[in-house]
């Protein structure tokens, strides 16, 4: 009997075809609607491989019923949606899709920085709604990006890519990281700073840290209070790193100039989310890696990982 694979979202046929040539493949029938918990729970009890999305929660309880499961391949760099400790205990391999989305996500982060600082969303909304009646001396004015200071929280591959883009805008780059990176400092001309110092000095703060117990809620009311009133906060890693209640207060009361958000504590975002009511928020729906080329490349990594495990080889990009 062929090993079996379940894919939790409808994906392009040309991507899935190589798996179908070798394995029994079942796939959720919607691209836009997430697989139901009931279907996922049933499938995980039967299959040898599970191809998951970041929106799928694979917890210990679910893994305990996965008697045949050998590999979970997650379509993302992050994998906090999977209980990796439980998977490791049960001998289930977990893989992700790093590296290939670095530049695409850095493009999004820097684009969101520009859009937030220069108030693109407000200006476009007024234009579309007929609110642009005349040129005015201070109409739609925002904050400069060129020649300012950017503070990057989390200097991994994406952080380094954002730093390269910042240098093209003649920006000074500060960074805060779990560990100092002298080679990065030398190569890109960036300077290490403790978190409080970075928040006080930066004109634009970009959050790129991974989500861990240490980073959960690391940007709260106290931290936002350290920032300049003219500063922007750009969040493109994981929503739970920023306390959204504190961020709403800081934006509503103009303690900071604006925020650019690609990620939220709860995704998809609930209807009438408070942050989305504020004019100084620029928001997009978790599209950091969303270029056609990058997403297809990520999927190819998932296909390779599943194939390698089911054919007895060690997969690339193994996280446990």
C-alpha positions as protocol buffer text, in pm:
chain_id: "A"
residue {
  index: 1
  type: UNK
  ca { x: 0 y: 0 z: 0 }
}
residue {
  index: 2
  type: UNK
  ca { x: 128 y: 345 z: -92 }
}
residue {
  index: 3
  type: UNK
  ca { x: 207 y: 590 z: 188 }
}
residue {
  index: 4
  type: UNK
  ca { x: -62 y: 856 z: 221 }
}
residue {
  index: 5
  type: UNK
  ca { x: -46 y: 1234 z: 239 }
}
residue {
  index: 6
  type: UNK
  ca { x: -309 y: 1487 z: 348 }
}
residue {
  index: 7
  type: UNK
  ca { x: -280 y: 1850 z: 239 }
}
residue {
  index: 8
  type: UNK
  ca { x: -475 y: 2093 z: 454 }
}
residue {
  index: 9
  type: UNK
  ca { x: -545 y: 2351 z: 182 }
}
residue {
  index: 10
  type: UNK
  ca { x: -612 y: 2332 z: -190 }
}
residue {
  index: 11
  type: UNK
  ca { x: -282 y: 2392 z: -372 }
}
residue {
  index: 12
  type: UNK
  ca { x: -190 y: 2422 z: -742 }
}
residue {
  index: 13
  type: UNK
  ca { x: -215 y: 2091 z: -924 }
}
residue {
  index: 14
  type: UNK
  ca { x: 129 y: 2128 z: -1082 }
}
residue {
  index: 15
  type: UNK
  ca { x: 282 y: 2146 z: -734 }
}
residue {
  index: 16
  type: UNK
  ca { x: 93 y: 1847 z: -596 }
}
residue {
  index: 17
  type: UNK
  ca { x: 141 y: 1627 z: -906 }
}
residue {
  index: 18
  type: UNK
  ca { x: 486 y: 1487 z: -806 }
}
residue {
  index: 19
  type: UNK
  ca { x: 339 y: 1361 z: -478 }
}
residue {
  index: 20
  type: UNK
  ca { x: 46 y: 1198 z: -657 }
}
residue {
  index: 21
  type: UNK
  ca { x: 287 y: 1001 z: -875 }
}
residue {
  index: 22
  type: UNK
  ca { x: 431 y: 825 z: -570 }
}
residue {
  index: 23
  type: UNK
  ca { x: 178 y: 845 z: -288 }
}
residue {
  index: 24
  type: UNK
  ca { x: -192 y: 843 z: -212 }
}
residue {
  index: 25
  type: UNK
  ca { x: -281 y: 1211 z: -179 }
}
residue {
  index: 26
  type: UNK
  ca { x: -593 y: 1369 z: -33 }
}
residue {
  index: 27
  type: UNK
  ca { x: -637 y: 1744 z: -27 }
}
residue {
  index: 28
  type: UNK
  ca { x: -881 y: 1983 z: 138 }
}
residue {
  index: 29
  type: UNK
  ca { x: -1105 y: 2125 z: -135 }
}
residue {
  index: 30
  type: UNK
  ca { x: -1079 y: 2498 z: -61 }
}
residue {
  index: 31
  type: UNK
  ca { x: -800 y: 2748 z: -112 }
}
residue {
  index: 32
  type: UNK
  ca { x: -968 y: 3021 z: 92 }
}
residue {
  index: 33
  type: UNK
  ca { x: -1135 y: 2833 z: 378 }
}
residue {
  index: 34
  type: UNK
  ca { x: -926 y: 2644 z: 632 }
}
residue {
  index: 35
  type: UNK
  ca { x: -972 y: 2273 z: 683 }
}
residue {
  index: 36
  type: UNK
  ca { x: -1220 y: 2195 z: 959 }
}
residue {
  index: 37
  type: UNK
  ca { x: -1095 y: 2063 z: 1289 }
}
residue {
  index: 38
  type: UNK
  ca { x: -1306 y: 1749 z: 1249 }
}
residue {
  index: 39
  type: UNK
  ca { x: -1159 y: 1662 z: 909 }
}
residue {
  index: 40
  type: UNK
  ca { x: -805 y: 1735 z: 1022 }
}
residue {
  index: 41
  type: UNK
  ca { x: -848 y: 1518 z: 1330 }
}
residue {
  index: 42
  type: UNK
  ca { x: -980 y: 1231 z: 1119 }
}
residue {
  index: 43
  type: UNK
  ca { x: -708 y: 1258 z: 856 }
}
residue {
  index: 44
  type: UNK
  ca { x: -421 y: 1277 z: 1102 }
}
residue {
  index: 45
  type: UNK
  ca { x: -517 y: 936 z: 1242 }
}
residue {
  index: 46
  type: UNK
  ca { x: -470 y: 776 z: 901 }
}
residue {
  index: 47
  type: UNK
  ca { x: -195 y: 944 z: 701 }
}
residue {
  index: 48
  type: UNK
  ca { x: 181 y: 904 z: 687 }
}
residue {
  index: 49
  type: UNK
  ca { x: 247 y: 1268 z: 599 }
}
residue {
  index: 50
  type: UNK
  ca { x: 69 y: 1593 z: 676 }
}
residue {
  index: 51
  type: UNK
  ca { x: 123 y: 1911 z: 474 }
}
residue {
  index: 52
  type: UNK
  ca { x: 10 y: 2200 z: 694 }
}
residue {
  index: 53
  type: UNK
  ca { x: -45 y: 2573 z: 673 }
}
residue {
  index: 54
  type: UNK
  ca { x: 45 y: 2822 z: 947 }
}
residue {
  index: 55
  type: UNK
  ca { x: -327 y: 2851 z: 1028 }
}
residue {
  index: 56
  type: UNK
  ca { x: -352 y: 2481 z: 1123 }
}
residue {
  index: 57
  type: UNK
  ca { x: -310 y: 2407 z: 1493 }
}
residue {
  index: 58
  type: UNK
  ca { x: -146 y: 2069 z: 1552 }
}
residue {
  index: 59
  type: UNK
  ca { x: -142 y: 2017 z: 1928 }
}
residue {
  index: 60
  type: UNK
  ca { x: -39 y: 1731 z: 2154 }
}
residue {
  index: 61
  type: UNK
  ca { x: -389 y: 1589 z: 2175 }
}
residue {
  index: 62
  type: UNK
  ca { x: -412 y: 1566 z: 1798 }
}
residue {
  index: 63
  type: UNK
  ca { x: -63 y: 1419 z: 1763 }
}
residue {
  index: 64
  type: UNK
  ca { x: -141 y: 1145 z: 2014 }
}
residue {
  index: 65
  type: UNK
  ca { x: -395 y: 1006 z: 1769 }
}
residue {
  index: 66
  type: UNK
  ca { x: -150 y: 1014 z: 1477 }
}
residue {
  index: 67
  type: UNK
  ca { x: -33 y: 654 z: 1495 }
}
residue {
  index: 68
  type: UNK
  ca { x: 102 y: 639 z: 1137 }
}
residue {
  index: 69
  type: UNK
  ca { x: 230 y: 994 z: 1099 }
}
residue {
  index: 70
  type: UNK
  ca { x: 595 y: 1028 z: 1005 }
}
residue {
  index: 71
  type: UNK
  ca { x: 628 y: 1389 z: 892 }
}
residue {
  index: 72
  type: UNK
  ca { x: 456 y: 1727 z: 916 }
}
residue {
  index: 73
  type: UNK
  ca { x: 576 y: 1978 z: 657 }
}
residue {
  index: 74
  type: UNK
  ca { x: 466 y: 2334 z: 736 }
}
residue {
  index: 75
  type: UNK
  ca { x: 422 y: 2594 z: 461 }
}
residue {
  index: 76
  type: UNK
  ca { x: 599 y: 2871 z: 656 }
}
residue {
  index: 77
  type: UNK
  ca { x: 923 y: 2959 z: 825 }
}
residue {
  index: 78
  type: UNK
  ca { x: 749 y: 2968 z: 1162 }
}
residue {
  index: 79
  type: UNK
  ca { x: 610 y: 2651 z: 1315 }
}
residue {
  index: 80
  type: UNK
  ca { x: 459 y: 2767 z: 1645 }
}
residue {
  index: 81
  type: UNK
  ca { x: 128 y: 2624 z: 1521 }
}
residue {
  index: 82
  type: UNK
  ca { x: 275 y: 2276 z: 1581 }
}
residue {
  index: 83
  type: UNK
  ca { x: 358 y: 2125 z: 1919 }
}
residue {
  index: 84
  type: UNK
  ca { x: 712 y: 2034 z: 1822 }
}
residue {
  index: 85
  type: UNK
  ca { x: 796 y: 1898 z: 2166 }
}
residue {
  index: 86
  type: UNK
  ca { x: 515 y: 1643 z: 2139 }
}
residue {
  index: 87
  type: UNK
  ca { x: 611 y: 1564 z: 1779 }
}
residue {
  index: 88
  type: UNK
  ca { x: 969 y: 1499 z: 1882 }
}
residue {
  index: 89
  type: UNK
  ca { x: 859 y: 1270 z: 2165 }
}
residue {
  index: 90
  type: UNK
  ca { x: 653 y: 1069 z: 1917 }
}
residue {
  index: 91
  type: UNK
  ca { x: 927 y: 1050 z: 1654 }
}
residue {
  index: 92
  type: UNK
  ca { x: 740 y: 1269 z: 1405 }
}
residue {
  index: 93
  type: UNK
  ca { x: 964 y: 1484 z: 1186 }
}
residue {
  index: 94
  type: UNK
  ca { x: 865 y: 1849 z: 1141 }
}
residue {
  index: 95
  type: UNK
  ca { x: 1000 y: 2064 z: 856 }
}
residue {
  index: 96
  type: UNK
  ca { x: 956 y: 2425 z: 751 }
}
residue {
  index: 97
  type: UNK
  ca { x: 1044 y: 2648 z: 453 }
}
residue {
  index: 98
  type: UNK
  ca { x: 1322 y: 2890 z: 552 }
}
residue {
  index: 99
  type: UNK
  ca { x: 1561 y: 3101 z: 342 }
}
residue {
  index: 100
  type: UNK
  ca { x: 1355 y: 3118 z: 22 }
}
residue {
  index: 101
  type: UNK
  ca { x: 1121 y: 3386 z: 155 }
}
residue {
  index: 102
  type: UNK
  ca { x: 1388 y: 3611 z: 308 }
}
residue {
  index: 103
  type: UNK
  ca { x: 1406 y: 3874 z: 37 }
}
residue {
  index: 104
  type: UNK
  ca { x: 1033 y: 3875 z: -36 }
}
residue {
  index: 105
  type: UNK
  ca { x: 948 y: 3927 z: 331 }
}
residue {
  index: 106
  type: UNK
  ca { x: 1210 y: 4200 z: 361 }
}
residue {
  index: 107
  type: UNK
  ca { x: 1050 y: 4375 z: 63 }
}
residue {
  index: 108
  type: UNK
  ca { x: 716 y: 4366 z: 244 }
}
residue {
  index: 109
  type: UNK
  ca { x: 864 y: 4492 z: 571 }
}
residue {
  index: 110
  type: UNK
  ca { x: 1034 y: 4786 z: 406 }
}
residue {
  index: 111
  type: UNK
  ca { x: 731 y: 4860 z: 190 }
}
residue {
  index: 112
  type: UNK
  ca { x: 512 y: 4864 z: 500 }
}
residue {
  index: 113
  type: UNK
  ca { x: 759 y: 5098 z: 668 }
}
residue {
  index: 114
  type: UNK
  ca { x: 737 y: 5339 z: 374 }
}
residue {
  index: 115
  type: UNK
  ca { x: 360 y: 5317 z: 355 }
}
residue {
  index: 116
  type: UNK
  ca { x: 317 y: 5380 z: 727 }
}
residue {
  index: 117
  type: UNK
  ca { x: 564 y: 5666 z: 753 }
}
residue {
  index: 118
  type: UNK
  ca { x: 427 y: 5843 z: 445 }
}
residue {
  index: 119
  type: UNK
  ca { x: 59 y: 5765 z: 521 }
}
residue {
  index: 120
  type: UNK
  ca { x: -11 y: 5594 z: 190 }
}
residue {
  index: 121
  type: UNK
  ca { x: -334 y: 5436 z: 316 }
}
residue {
  index: 122
  type: UNK
  ca { x: -485 y: 5765 z: 434 }
}
residue {
  index: 123
  type: UNK
  ca { x: -388 y: 5947 z: 116 }
}
residue {
  index: 124
  type: UNK
  ca { x: -526 y: 5672 z: -110 }
}
residue {
  index: 125
  type: UNK
  ca { x: -851 y: 5649 z: 86 }
}
residue {
  index: 126
  type: UNK
  ca { x: -910 y: 6024 z: 60 }
}
residue {
  index: 127
  type: UNK
  ca { x: -831 y: 6020 z: -312 }
}
residue {
  index: 128
  type: UNK
  ca { x: -1068 y: 5731 z: -384 }
}
residue {
  index: 129
  type: UNK
  ca { x: -1347 y: 5886 z: -176 }
}
residue {
  index: 130
  type: UNK
  ca { x: -1318 y: 6228 z: -335 }
}
residue {
  index: 131
  type: UNK
  ca { x: -1162 y: 6389 z: -31 }
}
residue {
  index: 132
  type: UNK
  ca { x: -871 y: 6547 z: -219 }
}
residue {
  index: 133
  type: UNK
  ca { x: -1019 y: 6888 z: -295 }
}
residue {
  index: 134
  type: UNK
  ca { x: -707 y: 7102 z: -311 }
}
residue {
  index: 135
  type: UNK
  ca { x: -334 y: 7095 z: -258 }
}
residue {
  index: 136
  type: UNK
  ca { x: -258 y: 7213 z: 94 }
}
residue {
  index: 137
  type: UNK
  ca { x: 79 y: 7299 z: 250 }
}
residue {
  index: 138
  type: UNK
  ca { x: 60 y: 7027 z: 518 }
}
residue {
  index: 139
  type: UNK
  ca { x: -188 y: 6792 z: 355 }
}
residue {
  index: 140
  type: UNK
  ca { x: -111 y: 6420 z: 390 }
}
residue {
  index: 141
  type: UNK
  ca { x: 229 y: 6489 z: 541 }
}
residue {
  index: 142
  type: UNK
  ca { x: 411 y: 6201 z: 705 }
}
residue {
  index: 143
  type: UNK
  ca { x: 754 y: 6114 z: 838 }
}
residue {
  index: 144
  type: UNK
  ca { x: 1075 y: 6085 z: 639 }
}
residue {
  index: 145
  type: UNK
  ca { x: 1240 y: 5747 z: 593 }
}
residue {
  index: 146
  type: UNK
  ca { x: 1566 y: 5848 z: 423 }
}
residue {
  index: 147
  type: UNK
  ca { x: 1839 y: 5961 z: 659 }
}
residue {
  index: 148
  type: UNK
  ca { x: 1657 y: 5843 z: 972 }
}
residue {
  index: 149
  type: UNK
  ca { x: 1732 y: 5564 z: 1220 }
}
residue {
  index: 150
  type: UNK
  ca { x: 1570 y: 5223 z: 1194 }
}
residue {
  index: 151
  type: UNK
  ca { x: 1575 y: 4979 z: 1485 }
}
residue {
  index: 152
  type: UNK
  ca { x: 1547 y: 4613 z: 1390 }
}
residue {
  index: 153
  type: UNK
  ca { x: 1434 y: 4370 z: 1661 }
}
residue {
  index: 154
  type: UNK
  ca { x: 1554 y: 4026 z: 1551 }
}
residue {
  index: 155
  type: UNK
  ca { x: 1862 y: 4024 z: 1329 }
}
residue {
  index: 156
  type: UNK
  ca { x: 1820 y: 3698 z: 1144 }
}
residue {
  index: 157
  type: UNK
  ca { x: 1827 y: 3657 z: 767 }
}
residue {
  index: 158
  type: UNK
  ca { x: 1524 y: 3880 z: 715 }
}
residue {
  index: 159
  type: UNK
  ca { x: 1663 y: 4140 z: 955 }
}
residue {
  index: 160
  type: UNK
  ca { x: 1986 y: 4151 z: 758 }
}
residue {
  index: 161
  type: UNK
  ca { x: 1790 y: 4189 z: 434 }
}
residue {
  index: 162
  type: UNK
  ca { x: 1594 y: 4482 z: 580 }
}
residue {
  index: 163
  type: UNK
  ca { x: 1923 y: 4637 z: 697 }
}
residue {
  index: 164
  type: UNK
  ca { x: 2057 y: 4622 z: 342 }
}
residue {
  index: 165
  type: UNK
  ca { x: 1750 y: 4802 z: 213 }
}
residue {
  index: 166
  type: UNK
  ca { x: 1778 y: 5062 z: 489 }
}
residue {
  index: 167
  type: UNK
  ca { x: 2136 y: 5139 z: 389 }
}
residue {
  index: 168
  type: UNK
  ca { x: 2007 y: 5223 z: 41 }
}
residue {
  index: 169
  type: UNK
  ca { x: 1796 y: 5492 z: 206 }
}
residue {
  index: 170
  type: UNK
  ca { x: 2099 y: 5628 z: 394 }
}
residue {
  index: 171
  type: UNK
  ca { x: 1953 y: 5513 z: 725 }
}
residue {
  index: 172
  type: UNK
  ca { x: 2141 y: 5438 z: 1044 }
}
residue {
  index: 173
  type: UNK
  ca { x: 2062 y: 5085 z: 1156 }
}
residue {
  index: 174
  type: UNK
  ca { x: 2037 y: 4969 z: 1517 }
}
residue {
  index: 175
  type: UNK
  ca { x: 1951 y: 4613 z: 1603 }
}
residue {
  index: 176
  type: UNK
  ca { x: 1857 y: 4411 z: 1908 }
}
residue {
  index: 177
  type: UNK
  ca { x: 1900 y: 4037 z: 1908 }
}
residue {
  index: 178
  type: UNK
  ca { x: 1917 y: 3749 z: 2153 }
}
residue {
  index: 179
  type: UNK
  ca { x: 2290 y: 3739 z: 2088 }
}
residue {
  index: 180
  type: UNK
  ca { x: 2519 y: 4001 z: 1941 }
}
residue {
  index: 181
  type: UNK
  ca { x: 2639 y: 3942 z: 1582 }
}
residue {
  index: 182
  type: UNK
  ca { x: 2981 y: 4103 z: 1523 }
}
residue {
  index: 183
  type: UNK
  ca { x: 3010 y: 3969 z: 1169 }
}
residue {
  index: 184
  type: UNK
  ca { x: 2676 y: 4124 z: 1075 }
}
residue {
  index: 185
  type: UNK
  ca { x: 2782 y: 4453 z: 1233 }
}
residue {
  index: 186
  type: UNK
  ca { x: 3098 y: 4458 z: 1024 }
}
residue {
  index: 187
  type: UNK
  ca { x: 2937 y: 4345 z: 699 }
}
residue {
  index: 188
  type: UNK
  ca { x: 2634 y: 4573 z: 705 }
}
residue {
  index: 189
  type: UNK
  ca { x: 2748 y: 4861 z: 922 }
}
residue {
  index: 190
  type: UNK
  ca { x: 2481 y: 4811 z: 1186 }
}
residue {
  index: 191
  type: UNK
  ca { x: 2509 y: 4874 z: 1560 }
}
residue {
  index: 192
  type: UNK
  ca { x: 2387 y: 4659 z: 1847 }
}
residue {
  index: 193
  type: UNK
  ca { x: 2162 y: 4824 z: 2108 }
}
residue {
  index: 194
  type: UNK
  ca { x: 1979 y: 4705 z: 2415 }
}
residue {
  index: 195
  type: UNK
  ca { x: 1603 y: 4699 z: 2358 }
}
residue {
  index: 196
  type: UNK
  ca { x: 1517 y: 5009 z: 2562 }
}
residue {
  index: 197
  type: UNK
  ca { x: 1793 y: 5209 z: 2397 }
}
residue {
  index: 198
  type: UNK
  ca { x: 1680 y: 5102 z: 2050 }
}
residue {
  index: 199
  type: UNK
  ca { x: 1321 y: 5198 z: 2121 }
}
residue {
  index: 200
  type: UNK
  ca { x: 1424 y: 5541 z: 2245 }
}
residue {
  index: 201
  type: UNK
  ca { x: 1653 y: 5620 z: 1952 }
}
residue {
  index: 202
  type: UNK
  ca { x: 1482 y: 5468 z: 1649 }
}
residue {
  index: 203
  type: UNK
  ca { x: 1256 y: 5663 z: 1416 }
}
residue {
  index: 204
  type: UNK
  ca { x: 1119 y: 5337 z: 1281 }
}
residue {
  index: 205
  type: UNK
  ca { x: 1107 y: 5008 z: 1474 }
}
residue {
  index: 206
  type: UNK
  ca { x: 1077 y: 4685 z: 1273 }
}
residue {
  index: 207
  type: UNK
  ca { x: 988 y: 4365 z: 1459 }
}
residue {
  index: 208
  type: UNK
  ca { x: 1137 y: 4054 z: 1300 }
}
residue {
  index: 209
  type: UNK
  ca { x: 1198 y: 3838 z: 1606 }
}
residue {
  index: 210
  type: UNK
  ca { x: 1066 y: 3481 z: 1613 }
}
residue {
  index: 211
  type: UNK
  ca { x: 773 y: 3405 z: 1842 }
}
residue {
  index: 212
  type: UNK
  ca { x: 893 y: 3233 z: 2160 }
}
residue {
  index: 213
  type: UNK
  ca { x: 802 y: 3241 z: 2527 }
}
residue {
  index: 214
  type: UNK
  ca { x: 1071 y: 3507 z: 2568 }
}
residue {
  index: 215
  type: UNK
  ca { x: 939 y: 3732 z: 2290 }
}
residue {
  index: 216
  type: UNK
  ca { x: 568 y: 3690 z: 2367 }
}
residue {
  index: 217
  type: UNK
  ca { x: 432 y: 4032 z: 2460 }
}
residue {
  index: 218
  type: UNK
  ca { x: 780 y: 4188 z: 2456 }
}
residue {
  index: 219
  type: UNK
  ca { x: 641 y: 4512 z: 2312 }
}
residue {
  index: 220
  type: UNK
  ca { x: 385 y: 4639 z: 2561 }
}
residue {
  index: 221
  type: UNK
  ca { x: 279 y: 4968 z: 2711 }
}
residue {
  index: 222
  type: UNK
  ca { x: 613 y: 5037 z: 2879 }
}
residue {
  index: 223
  type: UNK
  ca { x: 810 y: 4970 z: 2563 }
}
residue {
  index: 224
  type: UNK
  ca { x: 578 y: 5175 z: 2343 }
}
residue {
  index: 225
  type: UNK
  ca { x: 611 y: 5458 z: 2594 }
}
residue {
  index: 226
  type: UNK
  ca { x: 985 y: 5469 z: 2527 }
}
residue {
  index: 227
  type: UNK
  ca { x: 937 y: 5537 z: 2157 }
}
residue {
  index: 228
  type: UNK
  ca { x: 936 y: 5881 z: 1998 }
}
residue {
  index: 229
  type: UNK
  ca { x: 597 y: 6037 z: 1928 }
}
residue {
  index: 230
  type: UNK
  ca { x: 713 y: 6065 z: 1567 }
}
residue {
  index: 231
  type: UNK
  ca { x: 814 y: 5698 z: 1543 }
}
residue {
  index: 232
  type: UNK
  ca { x: 650 y: 5410 z: 1358 }
}
residue {
  index: 233
  type: UNK
  ca { x: 622 y: 5046 z: 1464 }
}
residue {
  index: 234
  type: UNK
  ca { x: 633 y: 4781 z: 1190 }
}
residue {
  index: 235
  type: UNK
  ca { x: 532 y: 4427 z: 1286 }
}
residue {
  index: 236
  type: UNK
  ca { x: 592 y: 4147 z: 1034 }
}
residue {
  index: 237
  type: UNK
  ca { x: 693 y: 3840 z: 1238 }
}
residue {
  index: 238
  type: UNK
  ca { x: 420 y: 3717 z: 1473 }
}
residue {
  index: 239
  type: UNK
  ca { x: 131 y: 3914 z: 1619 }
}
residue {
  index: 240
  type: UNK
  ca { x: 165 y: 3797 z: 1979 }
}
residue {
  index: 241
  type: UNK
  ca { x: 499 y: 3976 z: 2016 }
}
residue {
  index: 242
  type: UNK
  ca { x: 309 y: 4306 z: 2040 }
}
residue {
  index: 243
  type: UNK
  ca { x: 43 y: 4371 z: 2305 }
}
residue {
  index: 244
  type: UNK
  ca { x: -242 y: 4487 z: 2082 }
}
residue {
  index: 245
  type: UNK
  ca { x: -434 y: 4661 z: 2362 }
}
residue {
  index: 246
  type: UNK
  ca { x: -127 y: 4865 z: 2450 }
}
residue {
  index: 247
  type: UNK
  ca { x: -62 y: 4937 z: 2083 }
}
residue {
  index: 248
  type: UNK
  ca { x: -419 y: 5061 z: 2034 }
}
residue {
  index: 249
  type: UNK
  ca { x: -377 y: 5297 z: 2328 }
}
residue {
  index: 250
  type: UNK
  ca { x: -44 y: 5428 z: 2197 }
}
residue {
  index: 251
  type: UNK
  ca { x: -186 y: 5494 z: 1851 }
}
residue {
  index: 252
  type: UNK
  ca { x: -519 y: 5632 z: 1966 }
}
residue {
  index: 253
  type: UNK
  ca { x: -350 y: 5879 z: 2200 }
}
residue {
  index: 254
  type: UNK
  ca { x: -75 y: 5961 z: 1950 }
}
residue {
  index: 255
  type: UNK
  ca { x: 205 y: 5833 z: 2172 }
}
residue {
  index: 256
  type: UNK
  ca { x: 361 y: 5705 z: 1847 }
}
residue {
  index: 257
  type: UNK
  ca { x: 301 y: 5825 z: 1492 }
}
residue {
  index: 258
  type: UNK
  ca { x: 178 y: 5505 z: 1331 }
}
residue {
  index: 259
  type: UNK
  ca { x: 197 y: 5130 z: 1297 }
}
residue {
  index: 260
  type: UNK
  ca { x: 232 y: 4899 z: 998 }
}
residue {
  index: 261
  type: UNK
  ca { x: 99 y: 4551 z: 1067 }
}
residue {
  index: 262
  type: UNK
  ca { x: 126 y: 4231 z: 866 }
}
residue {
  index: 263
  type: UNK
  ca { x: 50 y: 4005 z: 1163 }
}
residue {
  index: 264
  type: UNK
  ca { x: -202 y: 3996 z: 1446 }
}
residue {
  index: 265
  type: UNK
  ca { x: -261 y: 3807 z: 1770 }
}
residue {
  index: 266
  type: UNK
  ca { x: -561 y: 3631 z: 1614 }
}
residue {
  index: 267
  type: UNK
  ca { x: -563 y: 3544 z: 1246 }
}
residue {
  index: 268
  type: UNK
  ca { x: -773 y: 3585 z: 1042 }
}
residue {
  index: 269
  type: UNK
  ca { x: -847 y: 3919 z: 1208 }
}
residue {
  index: 270
  type: UNK
  ca { x: -1190 y: 3941 z: 1375 }
}
residue {
  index: 271
  type: UNK
  ca { x: -1447 y: 4172 z: 1216 }
}
residue {
  index: 272
  type: UNK
  ca { x: -1421 y: 4530 z: 1348 }
}
residue {
  index: 273
  type: UNK
  ca { x: -1080 y: 4474 z: 1503 }
}
residue {
  index: 274
  type: UNK
  ca { x: -1004 y: 4787 z: 1709 }
}
residue {
  index: 275
  type: UNK
  ca { x: -668 y: 4850 z: 1543 }
}
residue {
  index: 276
  type: UNK
  ca { x: -830 y: 4856 z: 1199 }
}
residue {
  index: 277
  type: UNK
  ca { x: -1049 y: 5149 z: 1305 }
}
residue {
  index: 278
  type: UNK
  ca { x: -748 y: 5377 z: 1347 }
}
residue {
  index: 279
  type: UNK
  ca { x: -632 y: 5602 z: 1062 }
}
residue {
  index: 280
  type: UNK
  ca { x: -267 y: 5576 z: 1167 }
}
residue {
  index: 281
  type: UNK
  ca { x: -259 y: 5199 z: 1112 }
}
residue {
  index: 282
  type: UNK
  ca { x: -152 y: 5052 z: 779 }
}
residue {
  index: 283
  type: UNK
  ca { x: -246 y: 4684 z: 772 }
}
residue {
  index: 284
  type: UNK
  ca { x: -215 y: 4390 z: 535 }
}
residue {
  index: 285
  type: UNK
  ca { x: -330 y: 4027 z: 587 }
}
residue {
  index: 286
  type: UNK
  ca { x: -7 y: 3836 z: 666 }
}
residue {
  index: 287
  type: UNK
  ca { x: 138 y: 3860 z: 315 }
}
residue {
  index: 288
  type: UNK
  ca { x: 510 y: 3874 z: 399 }
}
residue {
  index: 289
  type: UNK
  ca { x: 602 y: 3587 z: 168 }
}
residue {
  index: 290
  type: UNK
  ca { x: 320 y: 3643 z: -81 }
}
residue {
  index: 291
  type: UNK
  ca { x: 490 y: 3667 z: -415 }
}
residue {
  index: 292
  type: UNK
  ca { x: 405 y: 3404 z: -674 }
}
residue {
  index: 293
  type: UNK
  ca { x: 764 y: 3289 z: -712 }
}
residue {
  index: 294
  type: UNK
  ca { x: 832 y: 3264 z: -339 }
}
residue {
  index: 295
  type: UNK
  ca { x: 513 y: 3080 z: -249 }
}
residue {
  index: 296
  type: UNK
  ca { x: 568 y: 2823 z: -525 }
}
residue {
  index: 297
  type: UNK
  ca { x: 928 y: 2774 z: -412 }
}
residue {
  index: 298
  type: UNK
  ca { x: 810 y: 2723 z: -54 }
}
residue {
  index: 299
  type: UNK
  ca { x: 563 y: 2458 z: -171 }
}
residue {
  index: 300
  type: UNK
  ca { x: 840 y: 2281 z: -361 }
}
residue {
  index: 301
  type: UNK
  ca { x: 1039 y: 2256 z: -36 }
}
residue {
  index: 302
  type: UNK
  ca { x: 737 y: 2093 z: 131 }
}
residue {
  index: 303
  type: UNK
  ca { x: 705 y: 1841 z: -153 }
}
residue {
  index: 304
  type: UNK
  ca { x: 1075 y: 1755 z: -127 }
}
residue {
  index: 305
  type: UNK
  ca { x: 1060 y: 1713 z: 251 }
}
residue {
  index: 306
  type: UNK
  ca { x: 757 y: 1486 z: 241 }
}
residue {
  index: 307
  type: UNK
  ca { x: 906 y: 1277 z: -38 }
}
residue {
  index: 308
  type: UNK
  ca { x: 1240 y: 1243 z: 139 }
}
residue {
  index: 309
  type: UNK
  ca { x: 1086 y: 1125 z: 467 }
}
residue {
  index: 310
  type: UNK
  ca { x: 845 y: 879 z: 306 }
}
residue {
  index: 311
  type: UNK
  ca { x: 1128 y: 736 z: 96 }
}
residue {
  index: 312
  type: UNK
  ca { x: 1359 y: 698 z: 396 }
}
residue {
  index: 313
  type: UNK
  ca { x: 1588 y: 998 z: 350 }
}
residue {
  index: 314
  type: UNK
  ca { x: 1673 y: 1279 z: 589 }
}
residue {
  index: 315
  type: UNK
  ca { x: 1484 y: 1591 z: 481 }
}
residue {
  index: 316
  type: UNK
  ca { x: 1626 y: 1938 z: 448 }
}
residue {
  index: 317
  type: UNK
  ca { x: 1489 y: 2210 z: 676 }
}
residue {
  index: 318
  type: UNK
  ca { x: 1411 y: 1974 z: 962 }
}
residue {
  index: 319
  type: UNK
  ca { x: 1320 y: 2158 z: 1282 }
}
residue {
  index: 320
  type: UNK
  ca { x: 1265 y: 1845 z: 1496 }
}
